[in-house]
Coordinates of N, CA, C and O in Angstrom, one line a residue:
M1 N -14.8 -10.7 -12.1 CA -13.9 -11.2 -11.1 C -13.4 -10.1 -10.2 O -13.0 -9.0 -10.7
A2 N -13.4 -10.3 -8.9 CA -13.0 -9.3 -7.9 C -11.6 -9.0 -8.1 O -10.7 -9.9 -8.4
L3 N -11.2 -7.7 -7.9 CA -9.9 -7.3 -7.9 C -9.2 -7.8 -6.6 O -9.8 -7.7 -5.5
K4 N -8.0 -8.3 -6.7 CA -7.2 -8.7 -5.6 C -6.3 -7.5 -5.2 O -5.3 -7.2 -6.0
T5 N -6.5 -6.8 -4.1 CA -5.8 -5.6 -3.8 C -5.1 -5.8 -2.5 O -5.6 -6.3 -1.5
V6 N -3.8 -5.5 -2.5 CA -3.0 -5.6 -1.3 C -2.8 -4.2 -0.7 O -2.4 -3.3 -1.4
V7 N -3.1 -4.0 0.5 CA -2.9 -2.7 1.2 C -1.6 -2.9 2.1 O -1.6 -3.8 2.9
I8 N -0.6 -2.0 1.8 CA 0.6 -2.1 2.4 C 0.8 -0.9 3.3 O 0.7 0.2 2.9
Y9 N 0.9 -1.2 4.6 CA 1.1 -0.1 5.6 C 2.5 0.0 6.1 O 3.2 -1.0 6.3
G10 N 3.0 1.2 6.4 CA 4.4 1.4 6.6 C 4.9 1.7 8.0 O 6.1 1.8 8.1
S11 N 4.1 1.9 9.0 CA 4.6 2.3 10.3 C 4.6 1.2 11.3 O 3.8 0.3 11.3
V12 N 5.7 1.2 12.1 CA 5.8 0.2 13.2 C 5.9 0.9 14.6 O 6.2 0.3 15.6
R13 N 5.5 2.2 14.6 CA 5.6 2.9 15.9 C 4.5 2.4 16.8 O 3.4 2.0 16.4
S14 N 4.8 2.5 18.1 CA 3.9 1.9 19.1 C 2.6 2.7 19.2 O 1.6 2.1 19.5
A15 N 2.6 4.0 19.0 CA 1.4 4.8 19.1 C 0.9 5.2 17.7 O 0.4 6.3 17.5
R16 N 1.1 4.4 16.7 CA 0.8 4.7 15.3 C -0.7 5.1 15.1 O -1.6 4.4 15.6
Q17 N -0.9 6.2 14.4 CA -2.2 6.6 14.1 C -2.6 6.3 12.7 O -3.8 6.2 12.4
G18 N -1.7 6.2 11.8 CA -1.9 5.9 10.4 C -2.7 4.6 10.2 O -3.3 4.4 9.1
I19 N -2.6 3.7 11.2 CA -3.3 2.4 11.1 C -4.8 2.6 10.9 O -5.5 1.9 10.2
K20 N -5.3 3.8 11.4 CA -6.7 4.1 11.2 C -7.0 4.4 9.7 O -8.0 3.9 9.2
A21 N -6.1 5.1 9.1 CA -6.3 5.4 7.6 C -6.2 4.1 6.8 O -6.9 3.8 5.9
A22 N -5.3 3.2 7.2 CA -5.1 1.9 6.5 C -6.4 1.1 6.7 O -6.9 0.5 5.7
R23 N -6.9 1.0 7.9 CA -8.2 0.3 8.1 C -9.3 0.9 7.3 O -10.2 0.2 6.8
F24 N -9.4 2.2 7.2 CA -10.4 2.9 6.4 C -10.3 2.4 5.0 O -11.4 2.1 4.4
I25 N -9.1 2.4 4.4 CA -9.0 2.0 3.0 C -9.4 0.5 2.9 O -10.1 0.2 1.9
V26 N -9.0 -0.3 3.8 CA -9.4 -1.8 3.7 C -10.9 -1.9 3.7 O -11.5 -2.6 2.9
N27 N -11.5 -1.1 4.6 CA -13.0 -1.2 4.7 C -13.6 -0.7 3.4 O -14.6 -1.3 3.0
Q28 N -13.1 0.4 2.8 CA -13.7 0.9 1.6 C -13.5 -0.1 0.5 O -14.4 -0.3 -0.3
L29 N -12.4 -0.7 0.4 CA -12.1 -1.7 -0.7 C -13.0 -2.9 -0.6 O -13.6 -3.4 -1.5
E30 N -13.2 -3.4 0.7 CA -14.0 -4.5 0.9 C -15.5 -4.2 0.6 O -16.2 -5.0 0.0
A31 N -15.9 -3.0 0.9 CA -17.3 -2.6 0.6 C -17.5 -2.5 -1.0 O -18.6 -2.7 -1.4
R32 N -16.4 -2.3 -1.7 CA -16.5 -2.3 -3.2 C -16.3 -3.6 -3.8 O -16.2 -3.8 -5.0
G33 N -16.2 -4.7 -3.0 CA -16.1 -6.0 -3.5 C -14.6 -6.6 -3.8 O -14.5 -7.6 -4.4
H34 N -13.6 -5.8 -3.3 CA -12.3 -6.3 -3.5 C -11.9 -7.5 -2.6 O -12.5 -7.6 -1.5
D35 N -11.1 -8.3 -3.1 CA -10.4 -9.3 -2.2 C -9.2 -8.7 -1.7 O -8.2 -8.5 -2.4
V36 N -9.2 -8.3 -0.4 CA -8.2 -7.5 0.2 C -7.2 -8.3 1.1 O -7.7 -9.1 2.0
E37 N -5.9 -8.1 1.0 CA -4.9 -8.6 1.9 C -4.2 -7.4 2.5 O -4.0 -6.4 1.8
F38 N -4.0 -7.4 3.8 CA -3.4 -6.3 4.5 C -2.0 -6.7 4.9 O -1.8 -7.8 5.6
V39 N -0.9 -6.0 4.5 CA 0.4 -6.3 4.9 C 0.9 -5.2 5.8 O 1.1 -4.0 5.4
D40 N 1.2 -5.6 7.0 CA 1.6 -4.7 8.1 C 3.0 -5.2 8.6 O 3.1 -6.3 9.1
P41 N 4.0 -4.4 8.4 CA 5.4 -4.9 8.9 C 5.5 -5.1 10.4 O 6.3 -5.9 10.8
M42 N 4.6 -4.5 11.2 CA 4.6 -4.8 12.6 C 4.1 -6.2 12.9 O 4.7 -6.9 13.7
E43 N 3.1 -6.6 12.2 CA 2.5 -8.0 12.4 C 3.4 -9.0 11.8 O 3.6 -10.1 12.3
R44 N 4.1 -8.7 10.6 CA 4.9 -9.7 9.9 C 6.3 -9.9 10.5 O 6.9 -10.8 10.2
Q45 N 6.8 -8.9 11.3 CA 8.1 -9.0 11.9 C 9.1 -9.2 10.8 O 10.0 -10.1 10.9
L46 N 9.1 -8.4 9.8 CA 10.0 -8.5 8.7 C 11.4 -8.1 9.1 O 11.6 -7.1 9.8
P47 N 12.4 -8.9 8.7 CA 13.8 -8.5 9.1 C 14.3 -7.3 8.3 O 13.7 -7.0 7.2
L48 N 15.4 -6.7 8.8 CA 16.0 -5.7 7.9 C 16.5 -6.3 6.7 O 17.0 -7.5 6.7
L49 N 16.5 -5.6 5.6 CA 16.9 -6.1 4.3 C 18.4 -6.5 4.4 O 19.3 -5.7 4.6
D50 N 18.7 -7.8 4.1 CA 20.0 -8.3 3.9 C 20.1 -8.8 2.5 O 20.9 -8.4 1.7
R51 N 19.1 -9.7 2.1 CA 19.0 -10.2 0.8 C 17.6 -10.1 0.3 O 16.6 -10.3 1.1
M52 N 17.4 -9.7 -0.9 CA 16.1 -9.5 -1.5 C 15.5 -10.9 -1.7 O 16.2 -11.9 -1.8
Y53 N 14.2 -11.0 -1.7 CA 13.5 -12.3 -1.9 C 14.0 -13.1 -3.1 O 14.3 -14.3 -3.1
K54 N 14.3 -12.3 -4.2 CA 14.7 -13.0 -5.4 C 16.1 -13.5 -5.3 O 16.6 -14.3 -6.2
E55 N 16.9 -13.2 -4.3 CA 18.3 -13.6 -4.1 C 18.3 -15.0 -3.4 O 19.4 -15.5 -3.3
F56 N 17.2 -15.5 -2.9 CA 17.2 -16.8 -2.3 C 16.8 -17.8 -3.4 O 16.1 -17.6 -4.3
G57 N 17.4 -19.0 -3.2 CA 17.0 -20.1 -4.1 C 15.6 -20.6 -3.7 O 15.0 -20.2 -2.7
D58 N 15.0 -21.4 -4.6 CA 13.6 -22.0 -4.4 C 13.6 -22.6 -3.0 O 14.4 -23.5 -2.7
G59 N 12.6 -22.2 -2.2 CA 12.4 -22.8 -0.9 C 13.4 -22.4 0.2 O 13.3 -22.9 1.3
E60 N 14.3 -21.5 -0.1 CA 15.3 -21.1 0.9 C 15.0 -19.8 1.6 O 15.6 -19.4 2.6
A61 N 14.0 -19.0 1.1 CA 13.7 -17.7 1.7 C 13.0 -17.9 3.1 O 12.3 -18.9 3.2
P62 N 13.2 -17.0 4.0 CA 12.5 -17.1 5.3 C 11.0 -17.2 5.1 O 10.5 -16.6 4.1
P63 N 10.3 -17.9 5.9 CA 8.8 -18.0 5.7 C 8.1 -16.7 5.6 O 7.2 -16.6 4.8
V64 N 8.5 -15.7 6.3 CA 7.8 -14.4 6.3 C 8.0 -13.8 4.8 O 7.0 -13.2 4.3
L65 N 9.1 -14.0 4.2 CA 9.3 -13.5 2.8 C 8.5 -14.3 1.9 O 7.9 -13.7 0.9
E66 N 8.4 -15.6 2.1 CA 7.6 -16.5 1.2 C 6.1 -16.1 1.3 O 5.5 -16.0 0.2
S67 N 5.7 -15.8 2.5 CA 4.2 -15.5 2.6 C 3.9 -14.1 2.0 O 2.9 -14.0 1.3
I68 N 4.7 -13.2 2.2 CA 4.5 -11.8 1.6 C 4.6 -11.9 0.1 O 3.8 -11.3 -0.7
A69 N 5.6 -12.6 -0.4 CA 5.8 -12.8 -1.9 C 4.6 -13.4 -2.5 O 4.1 -12.9 -3.6
A70 N 4.0 -14.4 -1.9 CA 2.8 -15.0 -2.4 C 1.6 -14.0 -2.5 O 0.9 -14.0 -3.5
V71 N 1.5 -13.2 -1.5 CA 0.4 -12.2 -1.5 C 0.6 -11.2 -2.6 O -0.3 -10.8 -3.3
L72 N 1.9 -10.7 -2.7 CA 2.2 -9.7 -3.7 C 2.0 -10.2 -5.1 O 1.5 -9.6 -6.0
R73 N 2.5 -11.5 -5.3 CA 2.4 -12.1 -6.6 C 0.9 -12.2 -7.1 O 0.7 -12.1 -8.3
D74 N 0.0 -12.5 -6.2 CA -1.4 -12.7 -6.6 C -2.2 -11.4 -6.7 O -3.3 -11.5 -7.2
A75 N -1.6 -10.3 -6.4 CA -2.3 -9.0 -6.4 C -2.5 -8.5 -7.8 O -1.8 -8.7 -8.7
D76 N -3.6 -7.8 -7.9 CA -3.9 -7.0 -9.1 C -3.4 -5.5 -9.0 O -3.2 -4.8 -10.0
G77 N -3.2 -5.1 -7.7 CA -2.7 -3.8 -7.5 C -2.5 -3.6 -6.0 O -2.8 -4.4 -5.2
F78 N -1.8 -2.5 -5.7 CA -1.4 -2.2 -4.3 C -1.9 -0.8 -3.9 O -1.8 0.2 -4.7
I79 N -2.3 -0.7 -2.7 CA -2.5 0.7 -2.1 C -1.5 0.8 -1.0 O -1.4 -0.1 -0.1
I80 N -0.6 1.8 -1.1 CA 0.4 2.0 -0.1 C 0.0 3.1 0.8 O -0.4 4.2 0.4
V81 N 0.0 2.9 2.1 CA -0.4 3.8 3.1 C 0.8 4.3 3.9 O 1.4 3.5 4.6
S82 N 1.2 5.5 3.7 CA 2.4 6.0 4.3 C 2.3 7.3 5.0 O 1.7 8.3 4.5
G83 N 3.0 7.4 6.1 CA 3.2 8.6 6.8 C 4.4 9.3 6.2 O 5.0 8.9 5.2
E84 N 4.8 10.4 6.8 CA 5.9 11.2 6.3 C 6.9 11.3 7.5 O 6.6 11.8 8.6
Y85 N 8.1 10.8 7.2 CA 9.2 10.9 8.2 C 10.3 11.7 7.5 O 11.0 11.3 6.6
N86 N 10.6 12.9 8.0 CA 11.7 13.8 7.5 C 11.6 14.0 6.0 O 12.6 13.8 5.3
H87 N 10.4 14.3 5.5 CA 10.2 14.5 4.1 C 10.3 13.3 3.2 O 10.5 13.4 2.0
S88 N 10.2 12.1 3.8 CA 10.3 10.9 3.1 C 9.3 9.9 3.7 O 8.4 10.3 4.3
I89 N 9.6 8.6 3.4 CA 8.6 7.6 3.9 C 9.2 6.9 5.1 O 10.4 7.0 5.4
P90 N 8.4 6.2 5.9 CA 8.9 5.5 7.1 C 9.9 4.4 6.7 O 9.7 3.7 5.7
P91 N 10.9 4.2 7.5 CA 11.9 3.2 7.2 C 11.3 1.8 7.1 O 11.8 1.0 6.3
A92 N 10.3 1.5 7.9 CA 9.7 0.1 7.8 C 9.1 -0.1 6.5 O 9.1 -1.2 6.0
L93 N 8.5 0.9 5.9 CA 7.8 0.8 4.6 C 8.9 0.6 3.5 O 8.8 -0.3 2.7
K94 N 10.0 1.4 3.6 CA 11.0 1.2 2.6 C 11.6 -0.2 2.7 O 11.9 -0.8 1.7
N95 N 11.9 -0.6 3.9 CA 12.4 -2.0 4.1 C 11.5 -3.0 3.5 O 11.9 -3.9 2.8
L96 N 10.2 -2.9 3.8 CA 9.2 -3.9 3.2 C 9.2 -3.9 1.7 O 9.3 -4.9 1.1
L97 N 9.1 -2.7 1.1 CA 9.0 -2.6 -0.3 C 10.3 -3.1 -1.0 O 10.2 -3.8 -2.0
D98 N 11.5 -2.8 -0.4 CA 12.7 -3.2 -1.0 C 13.0 -4.7 -1.0 O 13.9 -5.2 -1.8
H99 N 12.3 -5.5 -0.2 CA 12.5 -6.9 -0.2 C 12.1 -7.6 -1.5 O 12.5 -8.7 -1.8
F100 N 11.2 -7.0 -2.2 CA 10.6 -7.6 -3.4 C 10.8 -6.7 -4.6 O 11.1 -5.6 -4.5
Q101 N 10.6 -7.3 -5.8 CA 10.7 -6.6 -7.0 C 9.8 -7.1 -8.1 O 8.8 -6.4 -8.4
K102 N 10.0 -8.2 -8.7 CA 9.2 -8.7 -9.8 C 7.8 -8.9 -9.4 O 6.9 -8.9 -10.2
E103 N 7.5 -9.1 -8.1 CA 6.1 -9.3 -7.6 C 5.3 -8.1 -7.8 O 4.0 -8.2 -7.9
Y104 N 5.9 -6.9 -8.0 CA 5.1 -5.7 -8.2 C 4.9 -5.4 -9.7 O 4.1 -4.5 -10.0
H105 N 5.7 -6.0 -10.6 CA 5.7 -5.6 -12.0 C 4.3 -5.6 -12.7 O 3.6 -6.5 -12.5
Y106 N 4.1 -4.5 -13.4 CA 2.9 -4.3 -14.2 C 1.6 -4.3 -13.4 O 0.6 -4.6 -14.0
K107 N 1.7 -3.8 -12.2 CA 0.5 -3.7 -11.4 C 0.5 -2.3 -10.8 O 1.5 -1.8 -10.4
P108 N -0.6 -1.6 -10.8 CA -0.7 -0.2 -10.3 C -0.6 -0.1 -8.8 O -0.9 -1.1 -8.1
S109 N -0.2 1.1 -8.4 CA -0.3 1.4 -6.9 C -1.0 2.7 -6.8 O -1.0 3.6 -7.6
G110 N -1.7 2.7 -5.7 CA -2.4 4.0 -5.2 C -1.7 4.4 -3.9 O -1.3 3.6 -3.1
I111 N -1.6 5.7 -3.7 CA -0.9 6.2 -2.6 C -1.8 7.0 -1.7 O -2.5 7.9 -2.1
V112 N -1.8 6.5 -0.4 CA -2.5 7.2 0.7 C -1.4 7.8 1.6 O -0.6 7.0 2.1
T113 N -1.4 9.1 1.8 CA -0.5 9.6 2.8 C -1.2 10.3 3.9 O -2.4 10.6 3.8
Y114 N -0.5 10.4 5.0 CA -1.2 11.0 6.2 C -0.1 11.6 7.1 O 1.1 11.4 7.0
S115 N -0.6 12.5 8.0 CA 0.2 13.1 9.0 C -0.7 13.6 10.1 O -1.9 13.7 10.0
A116 N -0.1 13.9 11.3 CA -0.8 14.4 12.4 C -1.1 15.9 12.2 O -2.0 16.5 12.8
G117 N -0.4 16.5 11.3 CA -0.5 18.0 11.1 C -1.3 18.3 9.8 O -2.0 17.4 9.2
P118 N -1.1 19.5 9.3 CA -1.9 19.9 8.1 C -1.4 19.5 6.7 O -2.1 19.6 5.8
F119 N -0.2 18.9 6.6 CA 0.4 18.6 5.3 C 0.1 17.3 4.8 O 0.4 16.9 3.7
A120 N -0.6 16.4 5.6 CA -1.1 15.1 5.1 C 0.0 14.2 4.6 O -0.4 13.3 3.8
G121 N 1.2 14.4 5.0 CA 2.2 13.5 4.5 C 2.7 13.7 3.1 O 3.4 12.9 2.5
L122 N 2.2 14.8 2.5 CA 2.5 15.0 1.0 C 4.0 15.2 0.7 O 4.4 15.0 -0.4
R123 N 4.8 15.7 1.7 CA 6.2 15.9 1.3 C 6.9 14.7 1.1 O 8.0 14.7 0.4
G124 N 6.4 13.5 1.5 CA 7.1 12.2 1.2 C 6.5 11.6 -0.1 O 7.1 10.6 -0.5
L125 N 5.5 12.2 -0.7 CA 4.8 11.6 -1.8 C 5.8 11.5 -3.0 O 5.8 10.4 -3.7
A126 N 6.5 12.5 -3.4 CA 7.4 12.5 -4.6 C 8.4 11.3 -4.4 O 8.7 10.6 -5.3
N127 N 8.9 11.2 -3.2 CA 9.9 10.1 -2.9 C 9.2 8.8 -3.1 O 9.8 7.9 -3.7
L128 N 8.0 8.6 -2.6 CA 7.3 7.3 -2.7 C 7.0 7.0 -4.2 O 7.1 5.9 -4.6
R129 N 6.5 8.0 -4.9 CA 6.2 7.8 -6.4 C 7.5 7.3 -7.1 O 7.4 6.3 -7.9
A130 N 8.6 7.8 -6.8 CA 9.9 7.4 -7.5 C 10.2 6.0 -7.1 O 10.6 5.2 -8.0
I131 N 10.1 5.6 -5.9 CA 10.4 4.3 -5.4 C 9.4 3.3 -6.1 O 9.9 2.2 -6.6
L132 N 8.1 3.6 -6.1 CA 7.2 2.6 -6.7 C 7.4 2.5 -8.2 O 7.3 1.4 -8.7
G133 N 7.7 3.6 -8.9 CA 8.0 3.5 -10.3 C 9.2 2.6 -10.5 O 9.2 1.8 -11.5
E134 N 10.3 2.7 -9.7 CA 11.5 1.9 -9.9 C 11.2 0.4 -9.6 O 11.7 -0.5 -10.2
L135 N 10.2 0.2 -8.7 CA 9.9 -1.2 -8.4 C 8.9 -1.8 -9.5 O 8.7 -3.0 -9.4
G136 N 8.4 -1.1 -10.4 CA 7.6 -1.6 -11.4 C 6.1 -1.5 -11.1 O 5.3 -2.2 -11.8
T137 N 5.7 -0.8 -10.1 CA 4.3 -0.6 -9.8 C 4.0 0.9 -9.9 O 4.0 1.6 -8.9
P138 N 3.7 1.4 -11.1 CA 3.5 2.8 -11.3 C 2.3 3.3 -10.5 O 1.3 2.6 -10.4
S139 N 2.5 4.5 -9.8 CA 1.4 5.0 -9.1 C 0.4 5.7 -9.9 O 0.7 6.4 -10.9
I140 N -0.9 5.6 -9.6 CA -2.0 6.3 -10.3 C -1.8 7.8 -10.1 O -1.2 8.2 -9.1
P141 N -2.4 8.6 -11.0 CA -2.3 10.1 -10.8 C -2.9 10.6 -9.5 O -2.3 11.5 -8.9
S142 N -4.0 10.1 -9.1 CA -4.7 10.6 -7.9 C -4.0 10.1 -6.7 O -3.5 9.0 -6.7
V143 N -4.1 10.8 -5.6 CA -3.6 10.4 -4.3 C -4.7 10.7 -3.3 O -5.7 11.4 -3.6
F144 N -4.6 10.1 -2.1 CA -5.6 10.3 -1.0 C -4.9 10.7 0.2 O -4.4 9.9 1.0
P145 N -4.7 12.1 0.4 CA -4.0 12.6 1.5 C -4.9 12.8 2.7 O -6.1 13.2 2.5
V146 N -4.4 12.5 3.9 CA -5.2 12.6 5.1 C -4.4 13.5 6.1 O -3.4 13.0 6.6
S147 N -4.9 14.7 6.4 CA -4.3 15.5 7.4 C -5.0 15.2 8.8 O -6.1 14.7 8.8
Q148 N -4.3 15.5 9.8 CA -4.8 15.2 11.2 C -5.5 13.8 11.3 O -6.6 13.7 11.7
V149 N -4.7 12.8 10.9 CA -5.2 11.5 10.8 C -5.8 11.0 12.1 O -6.8 10.2 12.2
Q150 N -5.3 11.5 13.2 CA -5.8 11.1 14.6 C -7.2 11.5 14.8 O -7.9 10.9 15.6
N151 N -7.7 12.5 14.0 CA -9.1 13.0 14.2 C -10.0 12.6 13.0 O -11.1 13.0 13.0
A152 N -9.4 11.8 12.0 CA -10.2 11.5 10.8 C -11.0 10.2 10.9 O -12.1 10.1 10.4
F153 N -10.4 9.2 11.6 CA -11.0 7.9 11.7 C -11.0 7.3 13.1 O -10.1 7.7 13.9
D154 N -11.9 6.4 13.4 CA -11.8 5.8 14.7 C -10.8 4.6 14.6 O -10.3 4.3 13.5
A155 N -10.7 3.9 15.7 CA -9.7 2.8 15.7 C -10.0 1.7 14.7 O -9.1 0.9 14.3
N156 N -11.3 1.5 14.3 CA -11.7 0.5 13.4 C -11.7 1.0 11.9 O -12.1 0.2 11.0
G157 N -11.3 2.2 11.7 CA -11.2 2.7 10.4 C -12.5 3.3 9.8 O -12.7 3.5 8.6
Q158 N -13.4 3.7 10.7 CA -14.6 4.3 10.3 C -14.4 5.8 10.3 O -13.8 6.4 11.2
A159 N -14.9 6.5 9.3 CA -14.7 7.9 9.1 C -15.5 8.7 10.2 O -16.6 8.4 10.5
L160 N -14.8 9.6 10.9 CA -15.5 10.4 11.9 C -16.2 11.6 11.3 O -17.1 12.2 11.9
D161 N -15.9 11.9 10.0 CA -16.6 12.9 9.2 C -16.9 12.2 7.9 O -16.0 11.7 7.2
K162 N -18.2 12.1 7.5 CA -18.6 11.4 6.4 C -18.0 11.9 5.1 O -18.1 11.3 4.0
A163 N -17.4 13.1 5.1 CA -16.8 13.7 3.9 C -15.6 12.8 3.4 O -15.4 12.7 2.2
W164 N -15.0 12.1 4.3 CA -13.9 11.1 3.9 C -14.5 10.0 3.0 O -13.8 9.6 2.1
D165 N -15.7 9.6 3.3 CA -16.3 8.5 2.5 C -16.6 9.0 1.1 O -16.4 8.3 0.1
D166 N -16.9 10.3 1.0 CA -17.1 10.9 -0.3 C -15.8 11.1 -1.1 O -15.7 10.9 -2.3
R167 N -14.8 11.6 -0.4 CA -13.5 12.0 -1.0 C -12.8 10.8 -1.5 O -12.1 10.9 -2.5
V168 N -13.0 9.6 -0.9 CA -12.2 8.4 -1.4 C -12.7 7.8 -2.7 O -12.0 7.1 -3.3
V169 N -13.9 8.2 -3.0 CA -14.6 7.5 -4.2 C -13.8 7.7 -5.5 O -13.5 6.8 -6.2
R170 N -13.4 8.9 -5.8 CA -12.7 9.2 -7.1 C -11.4 8.5 -7.1 O -11.0 7.9 -8.1
F171 N -10.7 8.5 -5.9 CA -9.4 7.8 -5.8 C -9.5 6.3 -6.1 O -8.8 5.8 -6.9
L172 N -10.5 5.7 -5.5 CA -10.7 4.3 -5.7 C -11.2 3.9 -7.0 O -10.9 2.9 -7.6
D173 N -12.1 4.8 -7.6 CA -12.5 4.6 -9.0 C -11.4 4.6 -9.9 O -11.3 3.7 -10.8
E174 N -10.4 5.5 -9.8 CA -9.3 5.6 -10.6 C -8.4 4.3 -10.4 O -7.9 3.7 -11.4
F175 N -8.2 4.0 -9.2 CA -7.3 2.8 -8.9 C -7.9 1.5 -9.5 O -7.2 0.7 -10.1
E176 N -9.2 1.4 -9.4 CA -9.9 0.2 -10.0 C -9.7 0.2 -11.5 O -9.5 -0.9 -12.1
W177 N -9.8 1.4 -12.2 CA -9.6 1.4 -13.6 C -8.2 0.9 -14.0 O -8.1 0.1 -14.9
Y178 N -7.2 1.5 -13.3 CA -5.8 1.0 -13.6 C -5.6 -0.4 -13.3 O -4.9 -1.1 -14.0
S179 N -6.2 -0.9 -12.2 CA -6.0 -2.3 -11.8 C -6.6 -3.2 -12.9 O -6.0 -4.2 -13.3
R180 N -7.8 -2.9 -13.4 CA -8.4 -3.7 -14.4 C -7.7 -3.6 -15.7 O -7.5 -4.7 -16.4
A181 N -7.3 -2.4 -16.1 CA -6.5 -2.3 -17.4 C -5.2 -3.0 -17.4 O -4.9 -3.7 -18.3
L182 N -4.5 -2.9 -16.3 CA -3.2 -3.6 -16.2 C -3.4 -5.1 -16.1 O -2.5 -5.9 -16.6
R183 N -4.4 -5.5 -15.4 CA -4.7 -7.0 -15.3 C -5.0 -7.5 -16.7 O -4.4 -8.6 -17.1
A184 N -5.8 -6.8 -17.5 CA -6.0 -7.2 -18.9 C -4.8 -7.3 -19.7 O -4.5 -8.2 -20.5
G185 N -3.9 -6.3 -19.5 CA -2.6 -6.3 -20.2 C -1.7 -7.4 -19.8 O -1.1 -8.0 -20.7
R186 N -1.7 -7.8 -18.6 CA -0.9 -8.9 -18.1 C -1.4 -10.2 -18.7 O -0.7 -11.1 -19.1
Q187 N -2.7 -10.3 -18.7 CA -3.4 -11.6 -19.3 C -3.1 -11.7 -20.8 O -2.9 -12.8 -21.3
T188 N -3.1 -10.6 -21.5 CA -2.9 -10.6 -22.9 C -1.4 -11.0 -23.2 O -1.1 -11.7 -24.2
A189 N -0.5 -10.5 -22.4 CA 0.9 -10.8 -22.6 C 1.3 -12.2 -22.3 O 2.4 -12.6 -22.7
Q190 N 0.5 -13.0 -21.6 CA 0.9 -14.3 -21.2 C 0.8 -15.3 -22.3 O 0.2 -15.3 -23.2

């Protein structure tokens, strides 16, 4: 059975470059046979957090929260694509993640970080790992950092240097292992 993977992207900037890395990951997952959903806060027009999804009664949550909750609930795992803003994660990503909780439980997350410079967004990584752990979606040990993201992929997410295609293999192999293992664990616990 194909893995259901949700790629969550965190930037809403008008000239965002990280969307290229997000598209690259979506393309790679689809090529490996994943059933992929892409959650982009810019497309979803998610409101600022006032009440978490779980704080609404049945059928009372705004439609955007209902649709995202359904996608997260059906997932086997998540790939989080994050830039670095002041040694942390983008506020749009934090807002999106914080709207939900039990929808993440017992499902792994993989982290893709990026930046326009040489550090590849890694200074926000520790912060993101802590957030994901608290939400119940532990991050896998490997990460996929992308420096100079503006030069790494084209607008459609195709690698401009084929080395990226090679580098992502180990990261996605590990993510798939954790996704299958935790899916089996959730099925056993039911």
